[in-house]
Coordinates of C-alpha atoms and ligand atoms in Angstrom, one line a residue:
M673 CA 0.0 0.0 0.0
C674 CA 1.3 3.4 -0.8
G675 CA 2.0 6.3 1.6
I676 CA 1.7 10.0 1.1
V677 CA 3.3 12.9 2.9
G678 CA 3.3 16.7 2.3
Y679 CA 4.8 19.5 4.3
I680 CA 4.7 23.3 4.2
G681 CA 6.2 25.4 7.1
K682 CA 9.2 27.0 8.6
N683 CA 11.5 24.0 8.7
D684 CA 13.5 22.1 6.2
A685 CA 10.9 20.0 4.4
L686 CA 13.2 17.0 3.4
P687 CA 13.9 15.6 6.9
V688 CA 10.3 16.0 7.9
I689 CA 9.1 14.2 4.8
I690 CA 11.6 11.4 5.1
N691 CA 10.8 10.9 8.8
A692 CA 7.1 10.9 8.1
L693 CA 7.5 8.4 5.3
K694 CA 9.4 6.1 7.6
M695 CA 6.4 6.1 9.9
L696 CA 4.4 4.7 7.0
E697 CA 7.0 2.0 6.0
Y698 CA 4.9 -0.7 7.8
R699 CA 2.4 -0.4 4.9
G700 CA 4.9 -2.1 2.6
Y701 CA 6.3 -0.4 -0.6
D702 CA 8.8 -1.0 -3.3
S703 CA 10.0 2.5 -4.2
A704 CA 10.1 6.0 -2.6
G705 CA 10.5 9.5 -3.7
V706 CA 10.4 13.2 -2.7
A707 CA 9.9 16.6 -4.4
V708 CA 11.1 19.8 -2.7
F709 CA 10.8 23.4 -4.0
D710 CA 14.3 24.8 -3.6
G711 CA 13.5 28.4 -4.3
K712 CA 13.7 28.1 -8.0
T713 CA 12.4 24.8 -9.1
I714 CA 10.7 21.7 -7.7
R715 CA 13.4 19.0 -7.6
I716 CA 12.4 15.4 -7.6
V717 CA 14.5 12.5 -6.3
K718 CA 13.1 8.9 -6.4
R719 CA 14.4 5.4 -6.2
K720 CA 13.4 1.8 -6.4
G721 CA 13.8 0.1 -3.1
K722 CA 13.7 1.2 0.5
I723 CA 13.8 4.7 2.0
R724 CA 17.4 4.2 3.1
E725 CA 18.3 3.8 -0.6
L726 CA 16.5 7.0 -1.4
E727 CA 18.4 8.6 1.6
Q728 CA 21.7 7.5 0.1
E729 CA 20.8 9.1 -3.2
L730 CA 19.8 12.3 -1.4
S731 CA 23.0 12.5 0.6
S732 CA 24.8 13.8 -2.5
K733 CA 22.0 16.3 -3.4
A734 CA 21.4 19.4 -1.4
L735 CA 17.6 19.4 -1.5
K736 CA 16.8 22.5 0.6
G737 CA 13.4 24.1 0.9
T738 CA 10.4 24.4 3.2
V739 CA 7.7 23.0 0.9
G740 CA 7.6 19.4 -0.4
I741 CA 5.9 16.1 -0.9
G742 CA 6.9 12.5 -0.6
H743 CA 5.6 9.0 -1.4
T744 CA 6.2 5.3 -0.8
R745 CA 4.8 3.3 -3.7
W746 CA 3.5 -0.2 -3.9
A747 CA 3.5 -0.9 -7.6
T748 CA 0.1 -1.3 -9.3
H749 CA 0.5 0.2 -12.8
G750 CA 4.0 -0.6 -14.0
R751 CA 6.9 -2.4 -12.3
P752 CA 8.7 -1.1 -9.3
D753 CA 11.5 1.1 -10.7
D754 CA 12.9 4.6 -10.5
I755 CA 10.8 5.9 -13.3
N756 CA 7.5 4.6 -12.1
A757 CA 8.2 5.8 -8.5
H758 CA 6.4 9.0 -7.4
P759 CA 6.4 12.0 -7.5
H760 CA 5.5 12.5 -11.2
R761 CA 5.9 15.7 -13.1
C762 CA 4.2 17.1 -16.1
G763 CA 5.0 20.8 -17.0
P764 CA 4.8 22.8 -13.8
I765 CA 2.8 20.1 -12.0
V766 CA 4.3 17.7 -9.6
L767 CA 2.2 15.2 -7.7
V768 CA 1.9 12.0 -5.6
H769 CA -1.1 9.7 -5.7
N770 CA -2.6 6.8 -3.8
G771 CA -5.4 4.7 -5.4
I772 CA -6.2 3.6 -8.9
V773 CA -7.5 5.6 -11.8
E774 CA -9.6 3.2 -13.8
N775 CA -9.9 5.3 -17.0
Y776 CA -6.2 6.3 -17.2
L777 CA -5.7 4.6 -20.6
E778 CA -8.5 6.5 -22.1
L779 CA -7.2 9.8 -20.6
K780 CA -3.7 9.0 -21.7
E781 CA -4.8 8.5 -25.3
K782 CA -6.8 11.7 -25.2
L783 CA -3.8 13.7 -23.8
Q784 CA -1.5 12.2 -26.4
R785 CA -3.9 13.0 -29.2
E786 CA -5.1 16.5 -28.1
N787 CA -2.1 17.9 -26.3
G788 CA 0.8 15.9 -27.8
N789 CA 1.8 14.7 -24.3
S790 CA 4.4 12.0 -24.1
F791 CA 4.7 9.8 -21.0
C792 CA 7.9 8.3 -19.5
S793 CA 6.3 6.1 -16.9
E794 CA 3.7 3.3 -17.1
T795 CA 1.7 4.8 -14.2
D796 CA -1.8 6.2 -14.0
T797 CA -0.3 8.9 -11.8
E798 CA 1.7 10.5 -14.6
V799 CA -1.6 10.7 -16.5
I800 CA -3.2 12.7 -13.7
A801 CA -0.2 15.1 -13.6
C802 CA -0.6 15.8 -17.3
L803 CA -4.4 16.1 -17.0
I804 CA -4.0 18.8 -14.3
S805 CA -1.2 20.4 -16.3
S806 CA -3.6 20.6 -19.3
K807 CA -6.1 22.4 -17.2
Y808 CA -3.6 24.7 -15.6
R809 CA -4.0 28.5 -16.3
G810 CA -2.1 29.8 -13.3
N811 CA -4.5 28.6 -10.6
L812 CA -3.6 25.2 -9.2
V813 CA -6.8 24.7 -7.2
E814 CA -9.0 25.3 -10.2
A815 CA -6.8 23.0 -12.3
V816 CA -7.1 20.1 -9.8
L817 CA -10.9 20.6 -9.4
E818 CA -11.3 20.6 -13.2
A819 CA -9.1 17.5 -13.6
V820 CA -10.8 15.4 -11.0
K821 CA -14.1 15.7 -12.9
E822 CA -12.6 13.5 -15.5
L823 CA -11.1 10.8 -13.2
K824 CA -12.8 7.6 -12.5
G825 CA -11.7 5.4 -9.6
S826 CA -10.2 6.0 -6.2
Y827 CA -7.5 8.6 -5.5
A828 CA -5.8 10.7 -2.9
L829 CA -3.8 13.4 -4.6
V830 CA -1.2 15.8 -3.3
V831 CA -0.1 18.3 -5.8
M832 CA 2.4 21.2 -6.2
S833 CA 2.9 23.7 -9.0
E834 CA 6.3 25.2 -9.8
K835 CA 4.4 28.4 -10.7
E836 CA 2.7 28.6 -7.2
P837 CA 5.3 27.0 -5.0
E838 CA 3.8 28.4 -1.8
K839 CA 1.0 26.0 -1.6
I840 CA 0.1 22.3 -1.6
V841 CA -3.3 21.1 -2.9
A842 CA -4.7 17.9 -1.6
Y843 CA -7.9 16.1 -2.9
R844 CA -9.5 12.9 -1.6
K845 CA -11.8 10.4 -3.4
D846 CA -12.1 7.0 -1.8
S847 CA -8.6 6.9 -0.5
P848 CA -7.7 8.4 2.9
L849 CA -6.0 11.8 3.4
I850 CA -5.4 13.5 6.8
L851 CA -4.3 17.1 7.4
G852 CA -2.0 17.7 10.3
V853 CA -2.2 21.2 11.9
G854 CA 1.1 22.2 13.6
D855 CA 2.3 25.5 15.0
G856 CA 3.0 27.6 11.9
E857 CA 3.4 24.4 9.8
Y858 CA 0.9 22.2 8.0
F859 CA 1.1 18.5 6.9
V860 CA -0.9 16.1 4.8
A861 CA -0.5 12.3 5.0
S862 CA -2.3 9.2 4.0
D863 CA -2.3 7.9 7.6
I864 CA -2.1 9.3 11.1
P865 CA 1.2 7.7 12.3
A866 CA 3.1 9.8 9.7
L867 CA 1.9 13.0 11.5
L868 CA 2.5 11.8 15.1
P869 CA 6.2 13.1 15.3
Y870 CA 4.9 16.6 14.5
T871 CA 1.3 17.1 15.7
N872 CA -1.7 15.3 17.0
R873 CA -4.2 17.8 15.7
V874 CA -5.8 16.4 12.6
V875 CA -8.5 17.1 10.0
A876 CA -9.7 14.1 8.1
L877 CA -10.7 14.9 4.5
E878 CA -14.0 13.4 3.3
D879 CA -14.6 12.3 -0.3
D880 CA -14.5 15.1 -2.8
E881 CA -13.0 17.5 -0.3
C882 CA -10.0 19.6 -1.3
A883 CA -7.5 21.2 1.0
V884 CA -5.1 24.0 0.2
L885 CA -2.1 24.2 2.6
K886 CA -0.2 27.4 2.8
R887 CA 2.4 28.8 5.2
D888 CA -0.2 30.8 7.2
G889 CA -3.0 28.2 7.3
Y890 CA -5.2 25.9 5.3
L891 CA -8.5 26.2 3.6
L892 CA -11.1 23.5 2.7
L893 CA -13.3 23.3 -0.3
K894 CA -16.2 21.2 -1.4
N895 CA -18.2 21.6 -4.6
G896 CA -16.2 24.8 -5.2
R897 CA -17.3 26.3 -1.8
E898 CA -15.1 27.1 1.1
F899 CA -16.1 25.5 4.5
S900 CA -14.4 24.9 7.8
K901 CA -13.7 21.9 10.0
E902 CA -12.1 22.1 13.5
P903 CA -9.0 19.9 14.0
K904 CA -9.6 16.9 16.3
V905 CA -7.0 15.8 18.8
V906 CA -5.8 12.1 18.4
H907 CA -4.6 10.5 21.7
W908 CA -1.8 8.7 20.1
S909 CA 1.9 9.5 20.4
T910 CA 5.1 8.6 18.4
A911 CA 6.2 6.4 21.4
M912 CA 3.2 4.3 20.8
A913 CA 4.3 3.7 17.2
D914 CA 7.9 2.7 17.7
E915 CA 9.5 -0.6 18.6
A916 CA 10.3 0.3 22.2
G917 CA 13.1 -2.3 22.6
Y918 CA 11.2 -5.2 21.0
R919 CA 12.7 -7.0 18.1
H920 CA 10.1 -5.6 15.8
I921 CA 6.9 -3.7 15.9
M922 CA 4.6 -6.7 15.6
Q923 CA 6.3 -8.3 18.6
K924 CA 5.7 -5.2 20.6
E925 CA 2.1 -5.1 19.5
I926 CA 1.6 -8.7 20.6
F927 CA 2.9 -7.9 24.0
E928 CA 0.7 -4.8 24.2
Q929 CA -2.5 -6.9 24.1
P930 CA -3.1 -7.2 27.9
K931 CA -3.1 -3.4 28.2
A932 CA -5.1 -2.8 25.0
V933 CA -7.8 -5.3 26.1
A934 CA -7.9 -3.9 29.7
D935 CA -8.2 -0.3 28.3
T936 CA -11.0 -1.3 26.0
L937 CA -12.9 -3.3 28.6
N938 CA -12.5 -0.5 31.2
A939 CA -13.8 2.1 28.7
Y940 CA -17.1 0.4 28.0
Y941 CA -18.0 -1.7 31.1
S942 CA -17.9 -1.1 34.8
A943 CA -18.2 -3.7 37.6
E944 CA -21.6 -2.4 38.5
G945 CA -22.9 -3.8 35.3
E946 CA -23.0 -0.5 33.5
F947 CA -22.2 -0.2 29.8
G948 CA -20.8 2.9 28.1
L949 CA -21.1 1.7 24.5
F950 CA -23.9 3.8 23.0
E951 CA -26.0 6.9 23.6
E952 CA -29.4 6.0 25.1
S953 CA -31.3 7.3 22.0
F954 CA -29.2 5.1 19.8
S955 CA -29.8 2.0 22.0
Q956 CA -33.5 2.2 21.1
K957 CA -32.5 1.2 17.6
L958 CA -30.7 -1.9 19.0
I959 CA -33.9 -2.8 20.9
E960 CA -35.9 -2.6 17.7
A961 CA -33.4 -4.5 15.6
E962 CA -34.7 -7.7 14.0
R963 CA -31.5 -9.0 12.5
I964 CA -27.8 -8.5 13.0
R965 CA -25.3 -8.3 10.1
L966 CA -21.6 -8.4 10.9
V967 CA -19.4 -7.4 8.0
A968 CA -15.5 -7.1 7.7
C969 CA -12.4 -8.4 5.9
G970 CA -9.5 -10.6 7.0
T971 CA -8.8 -10.8 10.7
S972 CA -11.6 -8.4 11.5
Y973 CA -13.9 -10.9 9.7
Y974 CA -12.7 -13.7 12.0
A975 CA -13.5 -11.5 15.0
C976 CA -17.0 -11.2 13.6
M977 CA -17.2 -14.9 13.2
V978 CA -16.3 -15.5 16.8
S979 CA -18.8 -12.9 18.0
R980 CA -21.6 -14.5 16.0
Y981 CA -21.8 -17.2 18.7
W982 CA -22.2 -14.4 21.3
F983 CA -24.8 -12.5 19.4
D984 CA -26.7 -15.7 18.7
R985 CA -26.7 -16.5 22.4
F986 CA -27.4 -13.1 23.9
S987 CA -29.4 -11.1 21.4
R988 CA -31.5 -14.1 20.2
L989 CA -31.7 -12.5 16.8
P990 CA -30.8 -14.0 13.4
V991 CA -27.1 -13.2 12.8
D992 CA -25.4 -13.1 9.4
V993 CA -21.6 -12.7 9.1
D994 CA -20.3 -11.6 5.7
I995 CA -16.9 -11.0 4.1
A996 CA -17.1 -7.4 3.0
S997 CA -15.8 -8.0 -0.5
E998 CA -18.7 -10.4 -1.1
F999 CA -21.4 -8.5 0.7
R1000 CA -22.6 -6.1 -2.0
Y1001 CA -22.7 -8.8 -4.6
R1002 CA -25.3 -10.8 -2.8
D1003 CA -29.0 -10.1 -3.6
L1004 CA -29.6 -8.8 -0.1
H1005 CA -32.7 -7.3 1.2
I1006 CA -31.4 -4.9 3.8
D1007 CA -34.1 -3.8 6.0
K1008 CA -34.3 -0.7 8.2
R1009 CA -34.6 -3.0 11.2
D1010 CA -31.2 -4.6 10.4
L1011 CA -28.4 -3.7 12.7
C1012 CA -25.3 -3.8 10.6
I1013 CA -21.9 -3.8 12.4
F1014 CA -18.7 -3.0 10.4
V1015 CA -15.5 -4.1 12.0
S1016 CA -12.2 -2.6 10.8
Q1017 CA -8.9 -1.8 12.5
S1018 CA -8.0 0.9 10.0
G1019 CA -11.5 2.1 9.4
E1020 CA -10.5 2.6 5.7
T1021 CA -10.8 -0.9 4.1
A1022 CA -12.5 -0.2 0.8
D1023 CA -14.8 -3.2 0.7
T1024 CA -16.0 -2.7 4.3
L1025 CA -16.6 0.9 3.6
A1026 CA -18.6 0.1 0.4
A1027 CA -20.8 -2.3 2.4
L1028 CA -21.3 0.3 5.1
R1029 CA -22.4 2.8 2.5
L1030 CA -24.8 0.3 1.0
C1031 CA -26.4 -0.3 4.4
N1032 CA -26.6 3.4 5.2
S1033 CA -28.4 4.1 1.9
S1034 CA -30.8 1.2 2.6
G1035 CA -31.9 2.8 5.9
A1036 CA -30.4 0.2 8.2
T1037 CA -28.8 1.0 11.5
T1038 CA -25.0 1.0 11.2
V1039 CA -22.3 0.7 13.8
G1040 CA -18.5 0.9 13.2
V1041 CA -16.0 -0.9 15.4
C1042 CA -12.8 0.8 14.5
N1043 CA -9.4 1.4 15.9
V1044 CA -8.5 4.6 14.1
M1045 CA -10.1 7.8 15.2
E1046 CA -11.6 9.9 12.4
S1047 CA -11.3 7.1 9.9
T1048 CA -13.9 7.0 7.2
I1049 CA -15.8 4.0 8.5
A1050 CA -15.8 5.6 12.0
R1051 CA -17.2 8.9 10.6
E1052 CA -19.8 7.4 8.2
S1053 CA -21.2 4.9 10.7
Q1054 CA -24.2 6.1 12.7
A1055 CA -22.5 5.1 15.9
V1056 CA -18.9 4.1 16.5
V1057 CA -17.2 2.1 19.2
Y1058 CA -13.5 2.5 19.2
T1059 CA -11.2 -0.4 20.1
L1060 CA -8.5 1.2 22.3
A1061 CA -5.5 -0.7 20.9
G1062 CA -3.4 2.4 20.1
P1063 CA -1.8 2.5 16.7
E1064 CA -1.4 -0.9 15.1
I1065 CA 1.6 -0.4 12.8
G1066 CA 2.4 -4.0 12.1
V1067 CA 0.7 -5.3 8.9
A1068 CA -0.5 -8.4 10.8
S1069 CA -3.4 -7.6 13.0
T1070 CA -2.8 -8.7 16.6
K1071 CA -3.9 -6.3 19.4
A1072 CA -6.7 -4.9 17.1
F1073 CA -8.1 -8.5 16.9
T1074 CA -8.2 -9.1 20.6
T1075 CA -9.7 -5.7 21.3
Q1076 CA -12.3 -6.2 18.6
L1077 CA -13.3 -9.4 20.4
A1078 CA -13.6 -7.5 23.7
V1079 CA -15.9 -4.9 22.1
L1080 CA -18.0 -7.4 20.3
F1081 CA -18.4 -9.5 23.4
L1082 CA -19.6 -6.5 25.4
M1083 CA -21.9 -5.5 22.5
A1084 CA -23.5 -8.9 22.4
V1085 CA -24.1 -9.0 26.2
Y1086 CA -25.4 -5.4 26.0
M1087 CA -27.9 -6.5 23.3
G1088 CA -29.1 -9.3 25.6
W1089 CA -29.5 -6.8 28.5
I1090 CA -31.4 -4.1 26.7
R1091 CA -33.6 -6.6 24.9
E1092 CA -34.4 -8.1 28.3
H1093 CA -33.0 -11.6 27.8
L1094 CA -30.4 -11.1 30.5
S1095 CA -30.9 -9.8 34.0
K1096 CA -28.4 -7.4 35.6
D1097 CA -27.0 -10.3 37.7
E1098 CA -26.5 -12.4 34.5
V1099 CA -24.7 -9.4 32.9
K1100 CA -22.4 -9.1 35.8
S1101 CA -21.7 -12.9 35.9
M1102 CA -20.9 -12.7 32.2
C1103 CA -18.8 -9.5 32.2
N1104 CA -17.2 -9.1 35.6
P1105 CA -14.8 -12.0 35.1
L1106 CA -13.4 -10.2 32.0
V1107 CA -11.3 -8.4 34.4
Y1108 CA -9.1 -11.5 34.6
I1109 CA -8.5 -11.6 30.8
P1110 CA -5.5 -9.2 30.7
G1111 CA -3.7 -11.3 33.4
L1112 CA -4.4 -14.5 31.6
M1113 CA -3.1 -13.0 28.4
E1114 CA 0.1 -12.1 30.3
E1115 CA 0.4 -15.8 31.3
V1116 CA 0.0 -16.9 27.6
L1117 CA 2.7 -14.4 26.6
R1118 CA 5.1 -16.0 29.1
L1119 CA 5.0 -19.0 26.7
D1120 CA 7.0 -16.9 24.2
G1121 CA 10.3 -18.7 24.7
S1122 CA 8.9 -22.2 24.5
L1123 CA 6.8 -21.3 21.4
R1124 CA 9.9 -19.8 19.8
D1125 CA 11.7 -23.2 20.4
L1126 CA 8.7 -24.9 18.8
A1127 CA 8.8 -22.6 15.8
R1128 CA 12.5 -23.5 15.3
V1129 CA 11.6 -27.2 15.2
Y1130 CA 8.9 -26.8 12.5
M1131 CA 10.1 -23.8 10.5
K1132 CA 11.0 -25.8 7.5
K1133 CA 7.6 -27.4 7.2
E1134 CA 5.6 -26.3 4.1
H1135 CA 2.1 -27.0 5.3
F1136 CA 0.2 -26.6 8.5
L1137 CA -3.4 -27.4 9.5
Y1138 CA -5.2 -25.4 12.2
L1139 CA -8.3 -27.0 13.8
G1140 CA -10.9 -25.7 16.2
R1141 CA -14.6 -26.1 16.9
Y1142 CA -17.3 -23.7 18.0
L1143 CA -15.7 -20.3 19.1
N1144 CA -12.3 -21.7 18.3
Y1145 CA -13.1 -22.5 14.7
P1146 CA -12.6 -18.9 13.6
I1147 CA -9.6 -18.7 16.0
A1148 CA -8.1 -21.6 13.9
L1149 CA -8.8 -19.6 10.8
E1150 CA -7.1 -16.6 12.3
G1151 CA -4.1 -18.7 13.3
A1152 CA -3.7 -20.1 9.8
L1153 CA -4.0 -16.6 8.4
K1154 CA -1.2 -15.3 10.7
L1155 CA 1.1 -18.2 9.8
K1156 CA 0.6 -17.6 6.0
E1157 CA 1.0 -13.8 6.3
I1158 CA 4.1 -13.7 8.5
S1159 CA 6.0 -17.0 7.8
Y1160 CA 5.0 -17.5 4.2
I1161 CA 4.1 -21.1 5.1
H1162 CA 0.9 -22.5 3.6
A1163 CA -1.7 -23.1 6.3
E1164 CA -5.3 -24.0 6.3
G1165 CA -7.8 -23.4 9.1
Y1166 CA -10.7 -25.9 9.4
A1167 CA -13.7 -26.5 11.6
A1168 CA -12.3 -29.8 13.2
G1169 CA -15.5 -31.6 12.4
E1170 CA -15.0 -30.9 8.7
M1171 CA -11.7 -32.8 8.7
K1172 CA -13.3 -36.1 7.8
H1173 CA -14.9 -34.6 4.8
G1174 CA -11.7 -34.2 2.9
P1175 CA -8.7 -32.6 4.5
I1176 CA -8.0 -35.7 6.6
A1177 CA -6.4 -37.1 3.4
L1178 CA -3.5 -34.7 3.8
I1179 CA -2.5 -35.9 7.3
D1180 CA 0.7 -38.0 7.6
E1181 CA 3.8 -37.9 9.8
Q1182 CA 4.9 -34.7 8.0
M1183 CA 1.9 -32.6 8.8
P1184 CA 1.9 -30.4 11.9
V1185 CA -1.7 -29.9 13.1
V1186 CA -2.4 -27.1 15.6
V1187 CA -5.5 -27.7 17.6
V1188 CA -7.2 -25.3 20.0
A1189 CA -8.7 -27.6 22.5
P1190 CA -10.0 -25.9 25.7
P1191 CA -12.3 -27.7 28.1
D1192 CA -15.5 -26.2 26.7
K1193 CA -18.7 -27.9 25.5
V1194 CA -17.0 -29.4 22.4
Y1195 CA -14.0 -30.7 24.2
E1196 CA -15.0 -34.4 23.8
K1197 CA -15.5 -33.8 20.1
I1198 CA -12.2 -32.1 19.5
R1199 CA -10.4 -34.8 21.5
S1200 CA -11.8 -37.3 19.0
N1201 CA -10.6 -35.2 16.1
I1202 CA -7.1 -35.2 17.8
E1203 CA -7.3 -39.0 17.9
E1204 CA -8.1 -39.0 14.1
V1205 CA -5.0 -37.0 13.4
K1206 CA -2.9 -39.2 15.7
A1207 CA -4.2 -42.3 13.9
R1208 CA -2.6 -40.9 10.8
S1209 CA 0.7 -40.0 12.5
G1210 CA 0.1 -36.3 12.3
I1211 CA 2.1 -34.0 14.6
V1212 CA -0.5 -32.6 17.0
I1213 CA 0.3 -29.3 18.7
A1214 CA -2.5 -28.6 21.1
F1215 CA -3.5 -25.5 23.2
N1216 CA -5.4 -26.0 26.4
P1217 CA -5.6 -23.7 29.4
K1218 CA -5.4 -26.4 32.0
F1219 CA -3.1 -29.3 32.7
N1220 CA -4.7 -32.3 30.9
T1221 CA -3.1 -35.7 31.2
E1222 CA -5.4 -37.1 28.6
L1223 CA -4.2 -34.7 26.0
E1224 CA -0.6 -35.0 27.2
K1225 CA -0.7 -38.7 26.1
I1226 CA -2.0 -38.1 22.6
C1227 CA -0.3 -34.9 21.5
Y1228 CA 3.2 -34.2 20.4
H1229 CA 3.3 -30.8 22.1
I1230 CA 0.8 -29.3 24.5
F1231 CA 0.8 -25.7 25.6
Ligands
M6R1370 O1 -8.2 -2.5 8.7 P1 -9.1 -3.7 8.6 O2 -9.4 -4.4 9.9 O3 -10.4 -3.4 7.9 O4 -8.3 -4.7 7.7 C1 -8.9 -5.9 7.2 C2 -7.8 -6.8 6.8 O5 -7.1 -6.4 5.8 C3 -6.9 -7.1 8.0 O6 -7.6 -7.6 9.1 C4 -5.9 -8.2 7.6 O7 -6.5 -9.4 7.3 C5 -4.9 -8.4 8.7 N1 -3.9 -7.3 8.7 C6 -4.2 -9.7 8.7 O8 -3.3 -9.8 9.8

């Protein structure tokens, strides 16, 4: 995923841009570039590879100036190389872009035919630069606003003109852009962490909003009209977004889970059985709901799958769980009495957002469960409950997942309470023990060393199976997703009862099978599944919270 940064102020732009781009490195990228106005011209330096390679290149160039933009690119149109890297230039226009312009080929041909433009890159971004350039008559804002009328697709644009170097113009359509308001300096970035070293006062742009950043302030435009929006304060800090002595950011985030879950639980539930999830007026809609729809992608989808069991049990309503990228292609009859819950760490996932918009336009009640304040899903949902995980910088979702589970559990019990299926005493007996969860998580984290040893034993394996039943079926899916994403080892998650319907054929003495086997209502069943694996000489690695001699006997490893 690409990252955008722009700066105008009193300081040297280059170190600010590089530093801010580094805060976005977690998003993954394959080239990076910067453009700085040096008092005469806008100078561009860009390189394939990592930011440190760009820095090496910059060390021999004195790129001095107080206005500039930067970008980390994840190749979509054209391979990752120096030429396709952003920023792109056409005439006086220099820009960086996130997103995809669907009609770029059509526009490219038109610009070639009508303006005689020639293009040096394979990107859609260079086409946007030339389109803006073709509209440019000395007013950058007007040229950008004219150009976007012809663009189809999603885009966040940050644009400079050599002829008006004292401003940066930003425009958002379906791709996030956040302004940072400093003290006599202004920033724009595709994500909040980039801004954290400089300011925590932010303004999130909405679709079709344009921002003009100058040295003495910023102005906002929509449909050609100026409007104002007060900056919001984000309670995140740079310290929350660095490695803090851990080997890498993901490890730090894994170890932050007990605190993140405790913060989240404390924010929305008190031992007296009181919830702080929703305004009273909004709760009425939950009372009137006739169906619950949970919609998300990836890990957030698995959190929804877990919570389905809780919503089934406590709300006693029909519950649907959908992958967001499939949701809008179903022939759904979304009703105004549907309660639709959208779960997203970033609050920016395009498919989840599209599903939310569909439900909003169908008159349903919508709730976002998001981690990023001021994110689009948070803003566009009728109510939002924030997971208080702090910034999740690692690509693999960890603490966001466990805090999502905390919020979804509380929401499910709350539904049971306001719909009068649970008494106050039942609510307390369900929720008060949650106070032990952070401590139990600490205990699990103490397995770190022995799990690392286990990982060394099996690191050369090419395939893993993850099995679970009931609540732990989606946990098995999530485990398999994590192994694929982080170790590049093929892993499949299965409902353990499904094994005999096919995947059992894969099990032999080479196959590690991770089984989540707590002493719950399906324990006997999952123990039988472990026996099936063992009968085929599979390597069973089981997780159980209590010492269990029975499992000790039949598993290779038990944690
Ligand atoms: O920000 P979101 O929660 O909407 O992201 C959805 C997925 O892309 C995300 O959960 C992804 O599956 C995880 N990063 C995997 O660890």
